[in-house]
């Protein structure tokens, strides 16, 4: 049975840098509050007409393909993780497919929010392991700056999230003990409404009504404290589950790439796993929480900085809306 390994990674973030000071002009918040509670100093906001979710993914994909020594026609499958697709339907996978000279390959979206990249990676990995496809493009891309309100009532979420994209090329390999060793995925839908955006959903006869904007019903809701507490429980649990499945220990980890939800969450996982700073990726200060793009952006920057070396054990983990969570254990 072949394994799948990442052979190219590329990222794209919008040009516009938005600092905490910029946000404090629009709402009742401060640089100190945001840094102390989240570790975020700045984030990127998309430019309308330039940075759609699929356009950003295309830019990231081009870099990933080039680094993998591949061209678009080599790709057999696109798995696109996003919670902020360009359209309600079809998914952004289809839009990415038409932007580069891909063949008429399957291209679909995965909706797993903050865990989107781990889920998408796992889906692509299964297709490669079964031998159905040889080369896959796995993408995480988000435009979130326009879903929150840059106002006092939106401040609890709007200071946290940012925009960005990243893509990886996943290839079949026969090298033993190389590539994705395992992925572990979980969901507990009892918590669906603890971090969610209800509208425009299909539950109501009328998907939109004029008063929804005024009532703030088009804004996402997050029970921050509950999400935080569950993240502290499930991140270490799912990392250990992945390591156990491969007969590996925490001391074997060369690089941990956690979903960038909050610098305090990352620090707590690091402490629990007893890992030194150089083995844990933390870049939330630059990008905020980019949801499905955060893990691959972490990988991309680490790779560009020479922190990912042949034979390294890379562990990725995510937790978020759903609740959904997961991990991937990778031998580079
Ligand atoms: O990607 C995965 C999903 N998301 C997460 O993993 C997020 C997990 N949760 C968190 O990171 C934290 O819960 C937050 C960063 C969202 C919030 O931190 P917190 O320590 O849980 O703060 P809080 O929500 O309890 O708010 C504390 C205070 C409140 O005021 P009062 O009630 O104590 O007077 C809030 O109204 O801070 C206030 N507050 C703000 N103040 C300044 C909320 N947002 C802001 C803000 N600026 N932007």
PDB file of C-alpha atoms and ligand atoms in Angstrom, residues 28-29 33 37-38 114 155-156 159-161 195 222 224-225 227-228 259 261-262 264-265 289 319-320, ligand 1:
ATOM      1  CA  UNK A  28     -13.704  49.350  22.243  1.00  0.00           C
ATOM      2  CA  UNK A  29     -10.548  47.236  22.446  1.00  0.00           C
ATOM      3  CA  UNK A  33      -6.169  43.199  25.749  1.00  0.00           C
ATOM      4  CA  UNK A  37      -5.738  37.230  25.777  1.00  0.00           C
ATOM      5  CA  UNK A  38      -4.692  35.884  22.356  1.00  0.00           C
ATOM      6  CA  UNK A 114     -10.522  25.005  12.259  1.00  0.00           C
ATOM      7  CA  UNK A 155     -15.170  42.683  19.108  1.00  0.00           C
ATOM      8  CA  UNK A 156     -15.083  39.316  20.898  1.00  0.00           C
ATOM      9  CA  UNK A 159     -10.001  40.775  16.749  1.00  0.00           C
ATOM     10  CA  UNK A 160      -9.084  37.086  16.566  1.00  0.00           C
ATOM     11  CA  UNK A 161      -9.567  35.970  12.980  1.00  0.00           C
ATOM     12  CA  UNK A 195     -19.073  28.157  17.799  1.00  0.00           C
ATOM     13  CA  UNK A 222     -18.491  31.767  19.957  1.00  0.00           C
ATOM     14  CA  UNK A 224     -14.904  31.492  23.931  1.00  0.00           C
ATOM     15  CA  UNK A 225     -14.338  30.032  27.386  1.00  0.00           C
ATOM     16  CA  UNK A 227     -14.036  26.393  23.289  1.00  0.00           C
ATOM     17  CA  UNK A 228     -10.842  27.253  25.163  1.00  0.00           C
ATOM     18  CA  UNK A 259      -3.847  25.169  14.723  1.00  0.00           C
ATOM     19  CA  UNK A 261      -6.345  29.518  17.788  1.00  0.00           C
ATOM     20  CA  UNK A 262      -4.782  31.397  20.669  1.00  0.00           C
ATOM     21  CA  UNK A 264      -2.283  30.713  25.307  1.00  0.00           C
ATOM     22  CA  UNK A 265      -3.708  27.455  23.957  1.00  0.00           C
ATOM     23  CA  UNK A 289      -6.516  32.712  13.516  1.00  0.00           C
ATOM     24  CA  UNK A 319      -9.568  21.793  17.411  1.00  0.00           C
ATOM     25  CA  UNK A 320     -12.534  24.013  16.627  1.00  0.00           C
TER      26      UNK A 320
HETATM   27  O1  LIG B   1     -10.090  28.378  16.283  1.00  0.00           O
HETATM   28  C1  LIG B   1     -10.774  27.647  17.241  1.00  0.00           C
HETATM   29  C2  LIG B   1     -11.843  28.379  17.850  1.00  0.00           C
HETATM   30  N1  LIG B   1     -11.541  29.426  18.742  1.00  0.00           N
HETATM   31  C3  LIG B   1     -10.814  29.308  19.871  1.00  0.00           C
HETATM   32  O2  LIG B   1     -10.129  28.376  20.128  1.00  0.00           O
HETATM   33  C4  LIG B   1     -10.941  30.449  20.852  1.00  0.00           C
HETATM   34  C5  LIG B   1     -10.931  29.965  22.262  1.00  0.00           C
HETATM   35  N2  LIG B   1     -11.203  31.017  23.217  1.00  0.00           N
HETATM   36  C6  LIG B   1     -10.370  32.090  23.425  1.00  0.00           C
HETATM   37  O3  LIG B   1      -9.333  32.164  22.789  1.00  0.00           O
HETATM   38  C7  LIG B   1     -10.725  33.091  24.495  1.00  0.00           C
HETATM   39  O4  LIG B   1     -11.868  32.652  25.188  1.00  0.00           O
HETATM   40  C8  LIG B   1     -10.976  34.505  23.910  1.00  0.00           C
HETATM   41  C9  LIG B   1      -9.672  35.101  23.436  1.00  0.00           C
HETATM   42  C10 LIG B   1     -11.986  34.440  22.786  1.00  0.00           C
HETATM   43  C11 LIG B   1     -11.522  35.429  25.015  1.00  0.00           C
HETATM   44  O5  LIG B   1     -10.693  35.415  26.134  1.00  0.00           O
HETATM   45  P1  LIG B   1     -11.336  35.259  27.582  1.00  0.00           P
HETATM   46  O6  LIG B   1     -10.241  35.360  28.549  1.00  0.00           O
HETATM   47  O7  LIG B   1     -12.127  33.976  27.586  1.00  0.00           O
HETATM   48  O8  LIG B   1     -12.238  36.555  27.679  1.00  0.00           O
HETATM   49  P2  LIG B   1     -13.808  36.683  27.892  1.00  0.00           P
HETATM   50  O9  LIG B   1     -14.545  36.270  26.680  1.00  0.00           O
HETATM   51  O10 LIG B   1     -14.188  36.067  29.185  1.00  0.00           O
HETATM   52  O11 LIG B   1     -13.936  38.238  28.068  1.00  0.00           O
HETATM   53  C12 LIG B   1     -13.357  38.916  29.161  1.00  0.00           C
HETATM   54  C13 LIG B   1     -13.787  40.368  29.079  1.00  0.00           C
HETATM   55  C14 LIG B   1     -15.292  40.545  28.937  1.00  0.00           C
HETATM   56  O12 LIG B   1     -15.653  41.669  29.672  1.00  0.00           O
HETATM   57  P3  LIG B   1     -16.317  41.503  31.127  1.00  0.00           P
HETATM   58  O13 LIG B   1     -17.573  40.705  30.921  1.00  0.00           O
HETATM   59  O14 LIG B   1     -15.296  40.789  31.966  1.00  0.00           O
HETATM   60  O15 LIG B   1     -16.563  42.911  31.556  1.00  0.00           O
HETATM   61  C15 LIG B   1     -15.478  40.824  27.476  1.00  0.00           C
HETATM   62  O16 LIG B   1     -16.609  41.600  27.210  1.00  0.00           O
HETATM   63  O17 LIG B   1     -13.205  40.989  27.921  1.00  0.00           O
HETATM   64  C16 LIG B   1     -14.231  41.611  27.149  1.00  0.00           C
HETATM   65  N3  LIG B   1     -13.843  41.533  25.744  1.00  0.00           N
HETATM   66  C17 LIG B   1     -12.995  42.422  25.203  1.00  0.00           C
HETATM   67  N4  LIG B   1     -12.347  43.483  25.696  1.00  0.00           N
HETATM   68  C18 LIG B   1     -11.537  44.165  24.862  1.00  0.00           C
HETATM   69  C19 LIG B   1     -14.204  40.641  24.798  1.00  0.00           C
HETATM   70  N5  LIG B   1     -13.610  40.920  23.633  1.00  0.00           N
HETATM   71  C20 LIG B   1     -12.853  42.025  23.846  1.00  0.00           C
HETATM   72  C21 LIG B   1     -11.997  42.786  23.031  1.00  0.00           C
HETATM   73  N6  LIG B   1     -11.362  43.841  23.581  1.00  0.00           N
HETATM   74  N7  LIG B   1     -11.775  42.488  21.725  1.00  0.00           N
END
